[in-house]
Amino acid sequence: MDMPTSPGVSDNCRRMSSVLSLVGDKWTVMIVMVLVERPRRFNDIKRTIGGISQQMLTRTLKALDRDGMVSRTVHPTVPPQVEYALTGLGHSLAEPLRALGAWAGAHLEEIDGNRLRYDLVRRVAPDAGR
Amino acid sequence: MDMPTSPGVSDNCRRMSSVLSLVGDKWTVMIVMVLVERPRRFNDIKRTIGGISQQMLTRTLKALDRDGMVSRTVHPTVPPQVEYALTGLGHSLAEPLRALGAWAGAHLEEIDGNRLRYDLVRRVAPDAGR
DNA sequence: CGGAATCCCGCTGGATACTG
DNA sequence: CAGTATCCAGCGGGATTCCG
């Protein structure tokens, strides 16, 4: 039986697990969002993100380079300068990422309220006798 | 046309970190993608995802319930039946998530190729005589 | 069947120090 | 400035067991 509109739940699962190994990493997403504007140098990225250790920055950038998401350009100057830029692939990822960010901005407050309410209800107990 | 002042770099970062605490969890995304089709019961979800421990399923579902992303309906039958369904909020998240999944489907092979190429270059590079 | 509690291992990822 | 190497704490998350 052909499923035109619902092409397989478990199929989507596999696909999602793949993409999650990418975007599941918070630093990956951060870096992509930072570089989507313009290319930046190592410490520039580090400062902009603020809160990332240089080890994680190195690791993540290397992974992104490996995936072909960012390009790494070394300028053989006296103090070595390395510039990172999003590739076309990287930019293409930035789009759905931005959609996710937009969703977050639109619903984070609502979620926060939900959590508060949920916690209140559970704290004060279901209150059987009222 | 984007915002002229582009104030959103570090601003986006904060937003992203928020959303990442949600979707950064692979199981959260999985469950949402599974429930986007139709409501399901506990073990139904577990079987469909396949590979999730019941502990993580319980945890994640509770978190999603707390966030107001899924509704939890207990049917007081003899063997207790609990049905989980996406709320409107949950469905709204599913959309950007699906966009991400679509991106993955479109680019995963490309990424895989990039990785292979990258690894080849790095492997053989240092010293081929060994 | 749905869920809670316990145990425990492995990886993530931060801090630090060293190199080119 | 850019990058590597080491150490190590935290917790994510799996397996198992028990309860309603």
CSV table of C-alpha atoms (C1' of nucleotides) in Angstrom, one decimal:
chain,number,residue,atom,x,y,z
A,1,MET,CA,0.0,0.0,0.0
A,2,ASP,CA,1.3,3.3,-1.0
A,3,MET,CA,1.4,6.1,1.5
A,4,PRO,CA,1.4,9.4,-0.3
A,5,THR,CA,1.1,11.8,2.6
A,6,SER,CA,2.4,9.8,5.4
A,7,PRO,CA,5.6,8.2,4.1
A,8,GLY,CA,6.6,6.1,7.1
A,9,VAL,CA,6.9,7.1,10.7
A,10,SER,CA,10.0,5.0,11.4
A,11,ASP,CA,11.5,6.2,8.3
A,12,ASN,CA,11.3,9.8,9.6
A,13,CYS,CA,12.8,8.6,12.8
A,14,ARG,CA,16.0,7.4,11.1
A,15,ARG,CA,16.2,10.7,9.2
A,16,MET,CA,15.7,12.7,12.4
A,17,SER,CA,18.4,10.8,14.3
A,18,SER,CA,20.8,11.7,11.5
A,19,VAL,CA,20.0,15.3,11.6
A,20,LEU,CA,20.0,15.4,15.4
A,21,SER,CA,23.6,14.3,15.5
A,22,LEU,CA,24.2,17.5,13.7
A,23,VAL,CA,21.9,20.0,15.3
A,24,GLY,CA,21.5,18.2,18.5
A,25,ASP,CA,24.8,19.8,19.4
A,26,LYS,CA,24.1,23.2,20.7
A,27,TRP,CA,27.5,24.6,19.6
A,28,THR,CA,27.0,23.5,16.1
A,29,VAL,CA,23.8,25.4,15.9
A,30,MET,CA,25.3,28.4,17.6
A,31,ILE,CA,28.2,28.6,15.2
A,32,VAL,CA,26.1,28.2,12.1
A,33,MET,CA,23.8,31.0,13.3
A,34,VAL,CA,26.8,33.2,14.0
A,35,LEU,CA,28.5,32.5,10.7
A,36,VAL,CA,25.3,32.9,8.7
A,37,GLU,CA,25.8,36.7,8.8
A,38,ARG,CA,29.4,36.9,7.6
A,39,PRO,CA,32.7,34.9,7.8
A,40,ARG,CA,34.5,35.3,11.0
A,41,ARG,CA,37.9,34.4,12.6
A,42,PHE,CA,38.4,31.9,15.4
A,43,ASN,CA,38.5,34.2,18.3
A,44,ASP,CA,35.9,36.4,16.8
A,45,ILE,CA,33.4,33.5,16.8
A,46,LYS,CA,34.5,32.7,20.3
A,47,ARG,CA,33.8,36.2,21.6
A,48,THR,CA,30.5,36.4,19.8
A,49,ILE,CA,29.2,33.2,21.2
A,50,GLY,CA,30.7,33.8,24.6
A,51,GLY,CA,30.5,30.8,26.8
A,52,ILE,CA,32.1,28.3,24.5
A,53,SER,CA,35.5,26.9,25.4
A,54,GLN,CA,38.1,27.1,22.7
A,55,GLN,CA,38.3,23.4,22.7
A,56,MET,CA,34.7,23.0,21.8
A,57,LEU,CA,35.0,25.7,19.2
A,58,THR,CA,37.9,23.9,17.6
A,59,ARG,CA,36.1,20.6,17.7
A,60,THR,CA,32.8,21.9,16.4
A,61,LEU,CA,34.5,23.9,13.6
A,62,LYS,CA,36.5,20.9,12.6
A,63,ALA,CA,33.3,18.8,12.5
A,64,LEU,CA,31.5,21.4,10.5
A,65,ASP,CA,34.5,21.6,8.1
A,66,ARG,CA,34.4,17.9,7.7
A,67,ASP,CA,30.8,18.0,6.9
A,68,GLY,CA,31.3,20.6,4.3
A,69,MET,CA,29.2,23.1,6.2
A,70,VAL,CA,32.0,25.6,6.8
A,71,SER,CA,35.1,26.5,4.9
A,72,ARG,CA,38.4,27.0,6.6
A,73,THR,CA,40.7,29.6,5.1
A,74,VAL,CA,44.2,30.1,6.5
A,75,HIS,CA,45.9,33.4,5.8
A,76,PRO,CA,49.7,32.8,6.2
A,77,THR,CA,50.3,36.0,8.0
A,78,VAL,CA,52.6,36.6,10.9
A,79,PRO,CA,50.0,36.0,13.5
A,80,PRO,CA,48.1,33.2,11.8
A,81,GLN,CA,44.6,34.2,10.8
A,82,VAL,CA,42.0,31.6,10.1
A,83,GLU,CA,38.7,32.6,8.7
A,84,TYR,CA,35.6,30.4,8.8
A,85,ALA,CA,32.7,30.9,6.5
A,86,LEU,CA,29.5,29.0,5.9
A,87,THR,CA,29.4,27.1,2.6
A,88,GLY,CA,26.3,26.8,0.5
A,89,LEU,CA,25.4,23.7,2.5
A,90,GLY,CA,25.9,25.6,5.7
A,91,HIS,CA,23.6,28.4,4.6
A,92,SER,CA,21.0,25.9,3.5
A,93,LEU,CA,21.0,24.5,7.0
A,94,ALA,CA,20.7,27.9,8.5
A,95,GLU,CA,17.2,28.4,7.0
A,96,PRO,CA,15.4,25.6,8.8
A,97,LEU,CA,17.4,26.5,11.8
A,98,ARG,CA,16.1,30.0,11.6
A,99,ALA,CA,12.6,28.6,11.4
A,100,LEU,CA,13.2,26.8,14.6
A,101,GLY,CA,14.5,29.9,16.2
A,102,ALA,CA,11.4,31.8,15.1
A,103,TRP,CA,9.2,29.1,16.6
A,104,ALA,CA,11.2,29.4,19.8
A,105,GLY,CA,10.7,33.1,20.0
A,106,ALA,CA,7.0,32.8,19.4
A,107,HIS,CA,6.3,30.0,21.9
A,108,LEU,CA,9.0,30.1,24.6
A,109,GLU,CA,6.9,32.3,26.9
A,110,GLU,CA,3.9,30.0,26.4
A,111,ILE,CA,6.0,27.0,27.3
A,112,ASP,CA,7.4,28.8,30.3
A,113,GLY,CA,3.9,29.5,31.5
A,114,ASN,CA,2.9,25.9,30.9
A,115,ARG,CA,5.8,24.7,33.0
A,116,LEU,CA,5.0,27.0,35.9
A,117,ARG,CA,1.4,25.9,35.9
A,118,TYR,CA,2.4,22.3,35.7
A,119,ASP,CA,4.8,22.6,38.5
A,120,LEU,CA,2.3,24.4,40.7
A,121,VAL,CA,-0.4,21.8,40.2
A,122,ARG,CA,2.0,19.0,41.1
A,123,ARG,CA,3.4,20.9,44.0
A,124,VAL,CA,0.2,21.7,45.8
A,125,ALA,CA,-1.0,18.2,45.1
A,126,PRO,CA,-4.2,17.2,43.2
A,127,ASP,CA,-6.2,18.2,46.2
A,128,ALA,CA,-8.9,15.6,46.4
A,129,GLY,CA,-11.1,17.2,49.1
A,130,ARG,CA,-12.4,20.6,48.1
B,1,MET,CA,15.5,42.2,3.0
B,2,ASP,CA,16.8,41.7,6.5
B,3,MET,CA,17.0,43.9,9.5
B,4,PRO,CA,19.5,46.7,8.7
B,5,THR,CA,21.0,46.8,12.2
B,6,SER,CA,21.2,43.0,12.5
B,7,PRO,CA,20.9,43.0,16.2
B,8,GLY,CA,20.2,39.4,16.3
B,9,VAL,CA,23.5,37.7,16.5
B,10,SER,CA,24.0,37.2,20.2
B,11,ASP,CA,20.3,37.6,20.6
B,12,ASN,CA,19.7,34.6,18.3
B,13,CYS,CA,22.2,32.7,20.4
B,14,ARG,CA,20.2,33.0,23.5
B,15,ARG,CA,17.0,32.0,21.6
B,16,MET,CA,18.8,29.1,20.1
B,17,SER,CA,20.0,27.8,23.4
B,18,SER,CA,16.5,27.9,24.6
B,19,VAL,CA,15.1,25.9,21.8
B,20,LEU,CA,18.0,23.5,21.9
B,21,SER,CA,17.2,22.4,25.4
B,22,LEU,CA,14.0,21.3,23.8
B,23,VAL,CA,15.0,19.8,20.5
B,24,GLY,CA,18.5,19.1,21.4
B,25,ASP,CA,17.2,16.0,23.0
B,26,LYS,CA,16.9,13.4,20.3
B,27,TRP,CA,14.0,11.6,21.9
B,28,THR,CA,11.9,14.7,22.2
B,29,VAL,CA,12.1,15.2,18.5
B,30,MET,CA,11.4,11.6,17.8
B,31,ILE,CA,8.3,11.5,19.9
B,32,VAL,CA,7.0,14.7,18.4
B,33,MET,CA,7.5,13.3,14.9
B,34,VAL,CA,5.8,10.1,15.9
B,35,LEU,CA,2.8,11.8,17.5
B,36,VAL,CA,2.3,14.3,14.7
B,37,GLU,CA,0.5,11.6,12.8
B,38,ARG,CA,-1.9,10.5,15.4
B,39,PRO,CA,-2.2,10.0,19.2
B,40,ARG,CA,-0.6,6.9,20.5
B,41,ARG,CA,-0.3,4.9,23.7
B,42,PHE,CA,2.8,4.4,25.7
B,43,ASN,CA,4.0,1.1,24.4
B,44,ASP,CA,2.8,2.0,20.9
B,45,ILE,CA,5.2,4.9,20.9
B,46,LYS,CA,7.9,2.8,22.3
B,47,ARG,CA,7.5,0.1,19.6
B,48,THR,CA,7.3,2.7,16.9
B,49,ILE,CA,10.5,4.5,17.9
B,50,GLY,CA,12.3,1.3,18.7
B,51,GLY,CA,15.5,1.8,20.5
B,52,ILE,CA,14.3,4.0,23.3
B,53,SER,CA,14.3,2.8,26.9
B,54,GLN,CA,11.0,3.0,28.7
B,55,GLN,CA,12.7,5.2,31.2
B,56,MET,CA,13.6,7.8,28.6
B,57,LEU,CA,10.2,7.6,27.1
B,58,THR,CA,8.6,8.2,30.4
B,59,ARG,CA,10.9,11.1,31.1
B,60,THR,CA,10.6,12.7,27.8
B,61,LEU,CA,6.8,12.4,27.7
B,62,LYS,CA,6.5,13.9,31.1
B,63,ALA,CA,8.7,16.8,30.0
B,64,LEU,CA,6.6,17.3,26.9
B,65,ASP,CA,3.5,17.2,29.0
B,66,ARG,CA,4.9,19.7,31.3
B,67,ASP,CA,5.7,22.0,28.4
B,68,GLY,CA,2.2,21.7,27.1
B,69,MET,CA,3.5,20.0,23.9
B,70,VAL,CA,1.6,16.7,24.4
B,71,SER,CA,-1.6,15.9,26.3
B,72,ARG,CA,-1.8,12.8,28.5
B,73,THR,CA,-5.1,11.0,28.7
B,74,VAL,CA,-5.6,8.2,31.1
B,75,HIS,CA,-8.3,5.7,30.4
B,76,PRO,CA,-9.3,4.0,33.6
B,77,THR,CA,-9.7,0.6,32.1
B,78,VAL,CA,-8.6,-2.7,33.5
B,79,PRO,CA,-5.2,-2.6,32.0
B,80,PRO,CA,-4.5,1.1,32.3
B,81,GLN,CA,-4.3,2.8,29.0
B,82,VAL,CA,-2.6,6.1,28.6
B,83,GLU,CA,-2.9,8.0,25.4
B,84,TYR,CA,-0.5,10.7,24.3
B,85,ALA,CA,-1.4,13.3,21.7
B,86,LEU,CA,0.3,16.4,20.4
B,87,THR,CA,-1.3,19.6,21.5
B,88,GLY,CA,-1.6,22.6,19.2
B,89,LEU,CA,1.7,23.8,20.5
B,90,GLY,CA,3.2,20.4,19.8
B,91,HIS,CA,1.9,20.5,16.2
B,92,SER,CA,3.3,23.9,15.7
B,93,LEU,CA,6.8,22.6,16.7
B,94,ALA,CA,6.4,19.7,14.3
B,95,GLU,CA,6.4,22.0,11.3
B,96,PRO,CA,9.9,23.5,11.7
B,97,LEU,CA,11.0,20.1,12.7
B,98,ARG,CA,9.7,18.7,9.5
B,99,ALA,CA,11.6,21.4,7.6
B,100,LEU,CA,14.7,20.2,9.4
B,101,GLY,CA,14.0,16.6,8.5
B,102,ALA,CA,13.4,17.6,4.9
B,103,TRP,CA,16.8,19.4,4.9
B,104,ALA,CA,18.4,16.3,6.3
B,105,GLY,CA,16.9,14.1,3.6
B,106,ALA,CA,18.1,16.4,1.0
B,107,HIS,CA,21.6,16.8,2.2
B,108,LEU,CA,22.6,13.8,4.3
B,109,GLU,CA,24.2,12.0,1.4
B,110,GLU,CA,26.1,15.1,0.4
B,111,ILE,CA,27.4,15.4,4.0
B,112,ASP,CA,28.3,11.8,4.0
B,113,GLY,CA,30.3,12.2,0.9
B,114,ASN,CA,32.0,15.3,2.4
B,115,ARG,CA,33.0,13.3,5.4
B,116,LEU,CA,34.5,10.5,3.4
B,117,ARG,CA,36.5,12.8,1.3
B,118,TYR,CA,37.7,14.7,4.4
B,119,ASP,CA,38.7,11.6,6.1
B,120,LEU,CA,40.6,10.2,3.1
B,121,VAL,CA,42.6,13.4,2.7
B,122,ARG,CA,43.6,13.5,6.4
B,123,ARG,CA,44.4,9.8,6.6
B,124,VAL,CA,46.7,9.5,3.7
B,125,ALA,CA,48.2,12.9,4.1
B,126,PRO,CA,50.7,12.6,6.9
B,127,ASP,CA,52.9,9.8,5.6
B,128,ALA,CA,51.9,7.4,2.9
B,129,GLY,CA,54.8,5.1,3.3
B,130,ARG,CA,53.6,3.1,6.1
C,1,DC,C1',0.2,-1.9,30.7
C,2,DG,C1',2.2,2.3,32.3
C,3,DG,C1',5.4,4.1,35.3
C,4,DA,C1',8.9,4.9,39.3
C,5,DA,C1',13.3,3.8,41.4
C,6,DT,C1',18.0,2.2,41.5
C,7,DC,C1',22.5,1.3,39.6
C,8,DC,C1',26.1,2.4,36.7
C,9,DC,C1',28.7,3.2,32.5
C,10,DG,C1',30.3,6.2,28.8
C,11,DC,C1',30.5,10.2,26.5
C,12,DT,C1',30.1,15.2,26.5
C,13,DG,C1',32.3,19.1,27.3
C,14,DG,C1',34.7,22.5,30.6
C,15,DA,C1',39.4,24.1,32.5
C,16,DT,C1',44.0,24.2,32.0
C,17,DA,C1',48.5,24.1,30.0
C,18,DC,C1',51.5,23.6,26.1
C,19,DT,C1',52.9,24.3,20.9
C,20,DG,C1',53.6,26.6,16.3
D,1,DC,C1',46.1,34.0,17.4
D,2,DA,C1',44.9,29.3,16.3
D,3,DG,C1',45.2,24.8,17.6
D,4,DT,C1',46.4,20.4,20.4
D,5,DA,C1',46.6,17.4,24.5
D,6,DT,C1',45.3,16.0,29.1
D,7,DC,C1',42.5,15.6,33.0
D,8,DC,C1',38.3,15.1,35.0
D,9,DA,C1',33.4,16.1,36.7
D,10,DG,C1',28.6,15.8,35.3
D,11,DC,C1',24.9,13.8,33.5
D,12,DG,C1',22.6,11.5,29.7
D,13,DG,C1',20.7,7.5,29.2
D,14,DG,C1',20.5,2.1,29.1
D,15,DA,C1',19.3,-2.2,31.9
D,16,DT,C1',17.0,-4.0,35.5
D,17,DT,C1',13.6,-4.4,39.1
D,18,DC,C1',9.4,-3.3,41.6
D,19,DC,C1',4.6,-1.0,42.1
D,20,DG,C1',-0.5,0.4,41.0
